[in-house]
Coordinates of C-alpha atoms in Angstrom, one line a residue:
M1 CA -0.2 0.3 -0.1
P2 CA 2.2 3.2 -1.4
S3 CA 2.4 6.2 0.8
E4 CA 3.5 8.5 -1.8
V5 CA 3.7 7.9 -5.8
S6 CA 4.5 10.5 -8.4
Y7 CA 3.5 10.5 -11.8
G8 CA 6.1 12.9 -13.2
A9 CA 6.5 16.7 -12.3
V10 CA 3.2 19.1 -12.4
L11 CA 4.2 22.5 -14.0
T12 CA 1.2 23.7 -12.0
A13 CA -1.0 23.5 -9.3
P14 CA -4.1 21.0 -9.8
A15 CA -7.2 23.3 -9.5
Y16 CA -8.8 22.7 -6.1
P17 CA -12.4 20.4 -6.2
A18 CA -13.9 22.2 -3.7
H19 CA -17.1 21.1 -5.1
E20 CA -16.7 17.4 -3.5
E21 CA -16.2 18.6 0.0
S22 CA -19.3 17.8 2.3
D23 CA -20.2 16.2 5.1
V24 CA -21.6 12.9 6.7
V25 CA -23.3 11.7 9.7
L26 CA -21.6 8.9 11.2
K27 CA -23.4 6.4 13.7
S28 CA -23.1 8.2 17.0
G29 CA -25.1 11.1 15.7
S30 CA -21.9 13.7 14.9
T31 CA -21.3 15.4 11.9
L32 CA -17.5 14.3 10.1
R33 CA -16.1 16.7 7.3
L34 CA -15.0 15.3 4.4
R35 CA -12.8 17.2 2.4
P36 CA -9.7 16.4 -0.6
I37 CA -6.0 17.7 0.7
R38 CA -4.5 20.5 0.1
P39 CA -0.7 21.2 0.1
E40 CA -0.7 23.8 2.7
D41 CA -2.8 20.9 5.0
A42 CA 1.3 19.2 6.0
P43 CA 1.1 20.8 9.6
A44 CA -1.9 19.2 10.9
L45 CA -1.1 16.2 8.8
L46 CA 1.9 15.7 10.7
E47 CA 0.2 16.4 14.1
F48 CA -2.8 13.4 12.8
Y49 CA 0.3 11.3 12.7
K50 CA 1.8 11.7 15.4
R51 CA -1.7 11.0 17.4
L52 CA -1.5 7.8 16.0
S53 CA -0.9 4.7 18.0
P54 CA 2.4 2.5 16.5
D55 CA 0.2 -0.2 15.9
S56 CA -2.2 2.8 13.4
L57 CA 1.6 4.2 11.9
Y58 CA 2.4 0.1 10.9
F59 CA -1.1 -0.6 9.6
R60 CA -0.7 2.3 7.7
F61 CA 3.0 2.0 6.5
F62 CA 3.8 -1.1 6.7
S63 CA 6.6 0.5 9.1
V64 CA 6.7 3.4 11.9
P65 CA 7.9 5.9 9.6
R66 CA 9.6 8.5 11.1
L67 CA 7.3 11.8 10.9
N68 CA 8.3 14.7 9.1
V69 CA 6.8 18.0 7.3
R70 CA 8.4 16.8 4.0
K71 CA 7.3 13.2 4.5
T72 CA 3.2 14.9 5.1
E73 CA 3.8 17.4 2.7
S74 CA 4.3 14.8 0.2
V75 CA 1.3 13.2 1.0
C76 CA -0.2 16.1 0.4
E77 CA 1.2 16.6 -2.8
V78 CA -1.9 14.8 -5.2
D79 CA -3.2 16.0 -8.6
Y80 CA -6.9 15.3 -7.5
Q81 CA -7.1 13.0 -10.8
N82 CA -4.3 10.1 -10.9
T83 CA -3.8 10.6 -7.2
F84 CA -6.7 11.7 -4.6
G85 CA -6.4 12.7 -0.6
L86 CA -9.4 13.1 1.4
V87 CA -8.9 14.7 4.8
G88 CA -11.6 13.6 8.1
E89 CA -11.8 17.9 9.7
M90 CA -14.0 17.5 13.0
G91 CA -13.6 19.9 15.4
G92 CA -10.7 22.0 13.4
R93 CA -9.3 18.9 12.8
I94 CA -7.6 16.0 10.8
V95 CA -9.2 13.3 12.3
A96 CA -9.3 10.8 9.1
A97 CA -7.2 10.6 5.5
A98 CA -7.6 8.6 2.3
H99 CA -5.5 8.4 -0.2
Y100 CA -6.0 6.3 -3.6
Y101 CA -3.0 5.9 -6.5
R102 CA -4.1 5.4 -10.1
N103 CA -2.4 2.5 -11.3
R104 CA -0.3 3.6 -13.9
E105 CA -0.6 -0.1 -16.7
H106 CA -3.6 -0.4 -15.7
P107 CA -5.6 3.0 -15.2
E108 CA -8.6 1.3 -14.3
R109 CA -7.7 0.2 -11.2
A110 CA -5.7 2.2 -8.3
E111 CA -4.2 1.2 -5.1
A112 CA -6.3 2.6 -1.9
A113 CA -5.5 3.2 1.9
F114 CA -6.8 5.2 4.9
T115 CA -6.7 5.8 8.3
V116 CA -7.7 6.7 11.3
E117 CA -7.3 8.8 14.4
D118 CA -7.4 6.4 17.4
A119 CA -9.9 7.0 19.5
L120 CA -12.4 7.7 16.9
Q121 CA -12.3 4.4 15.2
G122 CA -15.1 2.7 15.4
Q123 CA -17.9 4.9 14.4
G124 CA -18.2 4.5 11.1
I125 CA -15.5 6.6 9.6
G126 CA -13.3 5.0 7.7
T127 CA -16.2 3.1 6.1
R128 CA -17.5 6.9 5.1
L129 CA -14.2 8.0 3.7
L130 CA -14.9 4.2 1.7
E131 CA -17.1 5.4 0.1
R132 CA -16.4 8.5 -0.8
L133 CA -13.2 7.9 -2.2
A134 CA -14.6 5.4 -4.2
E135 CA -17.6 7.6 -6.0
I136 CA -14.9 10.0 -6.5
A137 CA -12.7 7.7 -8.2
R138 CA -15.2 6.0 -9.8
A139 CA -16.0 9.6 -11.5
R140 CA -12.5 9.3 -12.5
G141 CA -12.6 6.3 -14.9
I142 CA -11.0 3.8 -11.4
R143 CA -13.5 1.0 -11.8
V144 CA -11.8 -1.1 -8.7
F145 CA -9.6 0.0 -5.8
E146 CA -6.4 -2.3 -4.9
A147 CA -5.6 -2.5 -1.1
D148 CA -2.6 -4.4 0.4
V149 CA -4.1 -5.2 4.0
L150 CA -2.2 -6.7 7.6
A151 CA -3.7 -9.4 8.2
G152 CA -3.5 -8.9 12.1
N153 CA -5.1 -5.3 10.7
R154 CA -8.7 -6.1 11.6
R155 CA -11.0 -3.1 12.1
M156 CA -9.6 -1.8 8.5
L157 CA -10.6 -6.0 7.1
G158 CA -13.8 -5.0 8.4
V159 CA -14.7 -2.1 6.9
F160 CA -14.2 -3.7 3.5
R161 CA -15.4 -6.6 3.5
N162 CA -19.1 -4.6 5.0
C163 CA -18.7 -2.0 2.5
G164 CA -21.2 -3.9 0.3
F165 CA -18.9 -3.7 -2.5
E166 CA -17.4 -6.8 -4.4
L167 CA -14.8 -8.2 -3.1
T168 CA -11.4 -11.4 -3.3
Q169 CA -8.7 -11.0 -0.8
R170 CA -6.0 -13.2 -0.4
F171 CA -3.0 -14.1 2.0
E172 CA -0.1 -14.9 1.8
G173 CA 3.4 -13.8 4.8
G174 CA 0.7 -12.6 7.4
V175 CA -0.7 -9.4 3.7
G176 CA -4.1 -9.3 2.6
R177 CA -4.1 -8.3 -0.8
V178 CA -8.4 -7.4 -1.2
V179 CA -9.7 -6.6 -4.3
F180 CA -13.1 -4.7 -5.1
S181 CA -15.2 -3.7 -7.7
L182 CA -17.0 0.0 -7.2
E183 CA -19.8 -1.0 -9.1
P184 CA -22.7 -0.2 -6.9
T185 CA -24.2 -3.4 -6.2
P186 CA -27.3 -4.2 -4.3
Q187 CA -25.7 -5.5 -0.7
F188 CA -23.7 -2.1 -1.4
E189 CA -26.8 0.0 -1.8
E190 CA -29.0 -2.0 0.8
K191 CA -26.4 -1.5 3.1
S192 CA -24.8 2.6 2.2
A193 CA -29.0 3.0 3.3
Q194 CA -28.8 1.2 6.0
R195 CA -26.1 2.9 7.5
S196 CA -26.9 6.7 6.3
E197 CA -30.2 5.9 8.0
S198 CA -29.1 4.7 11.8
A199 CA -26.5 7.9 11.1
A200 CA -29.7 10.7 10.5
A201 CA -30.8 8.9 13.5
A202 CA -28.9 8.8 16.2
S203 CA -28.4 12.8 15.4
M204 CA -31.6 13.0 15.5
R205 CA -31.9 12.2 18.9
L206 CA -29.2 14.4 20.5
L207 CA -32.5 16.9 18.7
F208 CA -36.0 14.9 20.1
E209 CA -34.4 12.8 23.6
P210 CA -31.4 16.0 25.2
K211 CA -31.3 15.2 29.0
V212 CA -30.7 20.0 28.9
V213 CA -32.2 22.4 27.3
A214 CA -30.2 25.4 27.3
V215 CA -32.8 28.7 26.3
V216 CA -30.1 31.5 24.9
G217 CA -32.1 34.7 25.1
A218 CA -34.6 33.3 27.9
A219 CA -36.7 36.7 28.8
R220 CA -39.2 37.3 32.2
E221 CA -41.7 39.5 30.2
R222 CA -44.3 37.0 28.2
G223 CA -44.9 37.4 25.0
K224 CA -41.7 37.9 23.7
I225 CA -39.9 34.6 22.4
G226 CA -38.1 33.7 24.5
A227 CA -39.9 33.8 27.9
E228 CA -42.5 31.9 25.7
I229 CA -40.6 28.9 24.5
F230 CA -39.0 28.8 27.8
H231 CA -42.7 28.7 29.3
N232 CA -43.7 26.3 27.4
L233 CA -40.7 23.6 28.0
V234 CA -41.5 24.5 31.5
A235 CA -45.9 23.9 31.5
A236 CA -45.3 21.0 29.2
G237 CA -43.6 19.4 32.2
F238 CA -39.8 18.1 30.3
Q239 CA -38.6 14.9 31.9
G240 CA -35.2 17.0 32.2
S241 CA -33.7 20.3 33.0
V242 CA -34.4 24.1 32.1
V243 CA -31.9 26.1 32.2
P244 CA -32.2 30.2 31.2
V245 CA -29.1 32.1 29.9
N246 CA -29.8 35.6 29.7
P247 CA -27.2 38.1 30.8
K248 CA -29.6 40.9 31.5
A249 CA -31.1 38.6 33.7
S250 CA -30.7 36.8 37.7
E251 CA -33.9 34.8 37.4
V252 CA -36.7 33.4 35.2
E253 CA -39.7 32.0 35.6
G254 CA -38.2 31.5 39.9
V255 CA -34.7 28.9 37.5
R256 CA -31.5 31.0 38.4
C257 CA -30.7 32.4 34.3
Y258 CA -26.9 32.5 32.8
P259 CA -25.0 35.1 31.3
R260 CA -23.9 32.2 28.6
V261 CA -24.1 29.3 28.0
V262 CA -20.4 28.2 28.9
D263 CA -21.7 29.8 32.1
V264 CA -23.7 27.1 32.7
P265 CA -22.7 24.7 35.7
G266 CA -22.7 20.4 33.7
P267 CA -23.3 19.6 30.6
V268 CA -26.3 20.6 28.2
D269 CA -27.1 18.7 25.2
L270 CA -29.0 20.9 23.5
A271 CA -29.2 25.3 22.8
V272 CA -32.4 26.7 22.7
L273 CA -31.2 30.4 20.4
V274 CA -34.1 33.3 20.4
I275 CA -32.0 35.8 19.9
P276 CA -30.3 38.6 17.6
A277 CA -29.3 37.5 14.0
E278 CA -25.9 39.4 14.6
R279 CA -25.7 37.5 17.6
V280 CA -26.1 34.0 17.2
E281 CA -22.6 33.2 15.1
A282 CA -21.1 34.6 18.9
A283 CA -23.6 31.7 21.1
I284 CA -23.5 29.1 18.9
D285 CA -19.5 30.0 19.4
D286 CA -19.6 29.4 23.2
C287 CA -22.2 26.9 22.4
V288 CA -19.4 24.5 20.5
A289 CA -16.9 25.7 23.4
K290 CA -19.3 24.3 26.1
G291 CA -19.8 20.9 24.2
V292 CA -23.1 21.6 22.9
R293 CA -23.9 18.5 20.7
A294 CA -26.9 20.7 19.2
I295 CA -29.1 23.6 18.5
V296 CA -32.6 25.1 17.7
T297 CA -31.9 28.4 16.4
I298 CA -35.2 30.0 16.4
T299 CA -34.3 33.3 15.3
A300 CA -35.1 35.3 11.6
G301 CA -32.6 37.5 9.3
F302 CA -31.0 34.2 7.3
S303 CA -30.7 33.3 3.9
E304 CA -34.9 34.3 4.0
T305 CA -33.6 37.6 3.4
G306 CA -30.5 38.6 0.9
E307 CA -27.4 38.1 0.4
E308 CA -26.2 40.0 4.3
G309 CA -28.1 37.2 5.8
R310 CA -26.9 34.0 3.2
R311 CA -23.0 34.9 4.8
R312 CA -23.9 35.2 8.1
E313 CA -26.6 31.8 7.3
A314 CA -23.6 30.3 5.9
A315 CA -20.8 30.7 9.2
I316 CA -23.0 29.5 11.0
V317 CA -23.3 26.0 9.1
E318 CA -19.1 27.0 8.7
K319 CA -19.1 27.0 12.1
I320 CA -21.6 24.1 13.5
R321 CA -20.5 20.8 11.1
A322 CA -16.8 21.5 12.3
A323 CA -17.4 20.6 15.4
G324 CA -19.4 18.1 14.1
I325 CA -23.0 19.5 15.4
R326 CA -26.7 19.3 14.3
M327 CA -28.8 22.1 14.1
V328 CA -32.8 23.5 13.0
G329 CA -33.5 26.4 11.6
P330 CA -33.2 29.2 11.5
N331 CA -35.8 30.7 11.3
C332 CA -38.5 28.6 12.8
L333 CA -40.7 27.7 15.1
G334 CA -39.2 25.0 16.8
I335 CA -40.1 21.3 18.1
L336 CA -41.7 18.8 20.2
N337 CA -41.4 14.9 21.4
T338 CA -44.6 14.0 23.3
D339 CA -42.6 11.4 24.4
P340 CA -43.9 11.3 28.3
R341 CA -40.6 10.3 28.4
V342 CA -39.8 13.2 27.5
R343 CA -42.1 15.9 27.8
M344 CA -40.6 19.0 26.1
N345 CA -42.4 21.7 23.7
A346 CA -39.1 23.8 22.4
T347 CA -41.4 26.0 20.1
F348 CA -43.7 29.1 20.7
S349 CA -46.6 28.1 19.6
P350 CA -49.1 27.3 23.4
I351 CA -51.3 24.1 21.7
Y352 CA -48.9 21.1 23.4
P353 CA -51.0 18.0 21.1
P354 CA -51.6 14.8 22.0
E355 CA -49.2 11.9 22.5
G356 CA -49.7 10.0 19.7
R357 CA -48.5 8.6 16.3
V358 CA -48.4 10.7 13.7
A359 CA -44.4 12.9 12.9
L360 CA -45.2 16.3 11.5
S361 CA -42.4 18.3 9.8
S362 CA -43.3 21.7 8.9
Q363 CA -41.0 23.8 6.5
S364 CA -42.5 26.8 7.6
G365 CA -44.1 28.2 11.0
A366 CA -47.0 29.3 10.0
L367 CA -48.7 26.3 9.0
G368 CA -46.1 24.8 11.1
L369 CA -49.3 26.4 14.1
A370 CA -52.4 25.5 12.1
L371 CA -51.4 22.4 11.5
L372 CA -50.4 22.0 15.2
D373 CA -53.9 23.6 16.5
Y374 CA -55.5 21.4 13.6
A375 CA -54.3 18.2 15.0
T376 CA -55.3 19.0 18.4
R377 CA -58.2 20.6 17.9
L378 CA -58.7 16.7 15.9
N379 CA -57.4 14.5 18.7
L380 CA -54.8 13.6 16.2
G381 CA -52.3 11.7 17.7
I382 CA -48.8 14.1 17.3
S383 CA -45.2 12.3 17.9
T384 CA -42.8 13.9 17.5
F385 CA -43.0 18.4 15.6
V386 CA -40.0 20.5 13.4
S387 CA -40.3 23.8 12.2
V388 CA -37.1 23.2 9.6
G389 CA -37.8 26.4 7.9
N390 CA -34.0 27.1 6.9
K391 CA -32.4 23.7 6.8
A392 CA -29.7 25.3 7.0
D393 CA -28.6 22.1 8.5
V394 CA -31.5 19.2 9.2
S395 CA -33.0 19.0 6.3
G396 CA -36.4 16.3 5.3
N397 CA -34.8 13.3 4.2
D398 CA -32.4 12.9 8.3
L399 CA -36.1 13.6 9.6
I400 CA -37.8 11.2 7.8
Q401 CA -34.7 8.4 8.3
Y402 CA -35.5 9.2 12.2
W403 CA -39.0 8.8 11.9
A404 CA -37.6 5.1 9.7
Q405 CA -36.9 3.7 12.9
D406 CA -38.3 5.9 15.8
P407 CA -41.3 2.7 16.7
R408 CA -43.3 6.2 18.1
T409 CA -44.1 6.6 14.7
D410 CA -46.8 5.0 12.4
V411 CA -47.1 7.6 10.2
I412 CA -44.8 10.8 8.4
L413 CA -46.7 13.9 7.0
L414 CA -44.3 16.8 5.1
Y415 CA -44.6 19.7 4.1
L416 CA -41.8 21.4 2.0
E417 CA -41.4 23.9 0.3
S418 CA -38.7 23.3 -1.7
F419 CA -35.8 20.3 -2.3
G420 CA -32.0 20.3 -1.0
N421 CA -31.5 16.7 -2.9
P422 CA -34.4 15.9 -4.5
A423 CA -32.5 13.3 -5.9
R424 CA -31.8 11.0 -2.4
F425 CA -35.4 12.9 -0.9
S426 CA -36.8 10.2 -3.8
R427 CA -34.8 7.0 -2.7
I428 CA -34.9 7.7 1.6
A429 CA -38.9 8.2 0.1
R430 CA -39.8 5.2 -1.7
R431 CA -37.6 3.3 0.7
V432 CA -39.2 4.2 4.0
A433 CA -42.3 4.5 2.6
R434 CA -42.5 0.5 2.5
E435 CA -43.0 0.2 5.7
K436 CA -44.4 4.0 7.1
P437 CA -46.2 6.0 4.8

């Protein structure tokens, strides 16, 4: 498994393929940024290699190499055609890397290799790397991946075997030669869909089943949105803890208030942001520093308002995805879960519908209010409700996959005004509708 391959002198730097950047959801529910490697990644890649255990280094390079910037510079020198590197970023640092090197004599074939930080192995990162690298390679005319794997490298062998590609393997002298076609098989498609569904479900549970909710912008004056959301959480009988966050208040409804999320003692699972748009980015910085894993941004003033709003929205999405946080909104009504173990009304609607088997999502906050009111008057039980707003992060695709695995949901209702990825929505909806209309 080569660590570097030369295809001759490159006279001009190849153009960085920004369109190959993507964010994937892991089985833990966190997100991982995948992007092509860049020459300037050499120092960060060196730090990544230094954090690897001797075993992980040996499995990757078949030795424990002498690490220096020169070596990582060579690993970062790719042409994005015959050689391609992909890195996974989490928390602002590289935590995984994958490469392919095209075979010069058989250009439809390529050597593949990947490495994942020891502490994060077992979370599905290797599989996601391999899936994405295979997709990129197929687009460049590569049809077969080959890899030399040490017999003791069980995790890498497991990724190859479980990914769903048709493969052959042969061992000789403690080294396995793994060869597999990159053409998607029905088995690969099914396993990929199952992985995506399980990961999406895990990430949505961070939103729907928090133990501690912080309302950033909670106010004492009823009628204000921050005051109503805090009151609704308490009034619905939320089974966890609700914490108000407001630098201008000492308490809200008798509950001690904190100036910032980072000042709240103990963990915070979900933050509901009800503050002016220009303060949202700083609040998200606090959430990242606190280790909050889920956010609902009620605040309007983002992509729905024009160019400046789109810039603000892009900035907060960059921050949450770099931190592995899932976010509903912005510009939304909120979320609701009638499960007796949760009882969460994190919306500014006073309506708390009866518990039931219907899941509901609305892209329109106004229509969401009307639907909740109508469902309650009809005594139509709701399992969970989401107002997705601008769908900057959490989308209908995420929610459908969550509800597919939710034992409390039998029917899924969606009101959508736009599709971020229509083809993917169609695939997911057809698959889920086999069991749940």
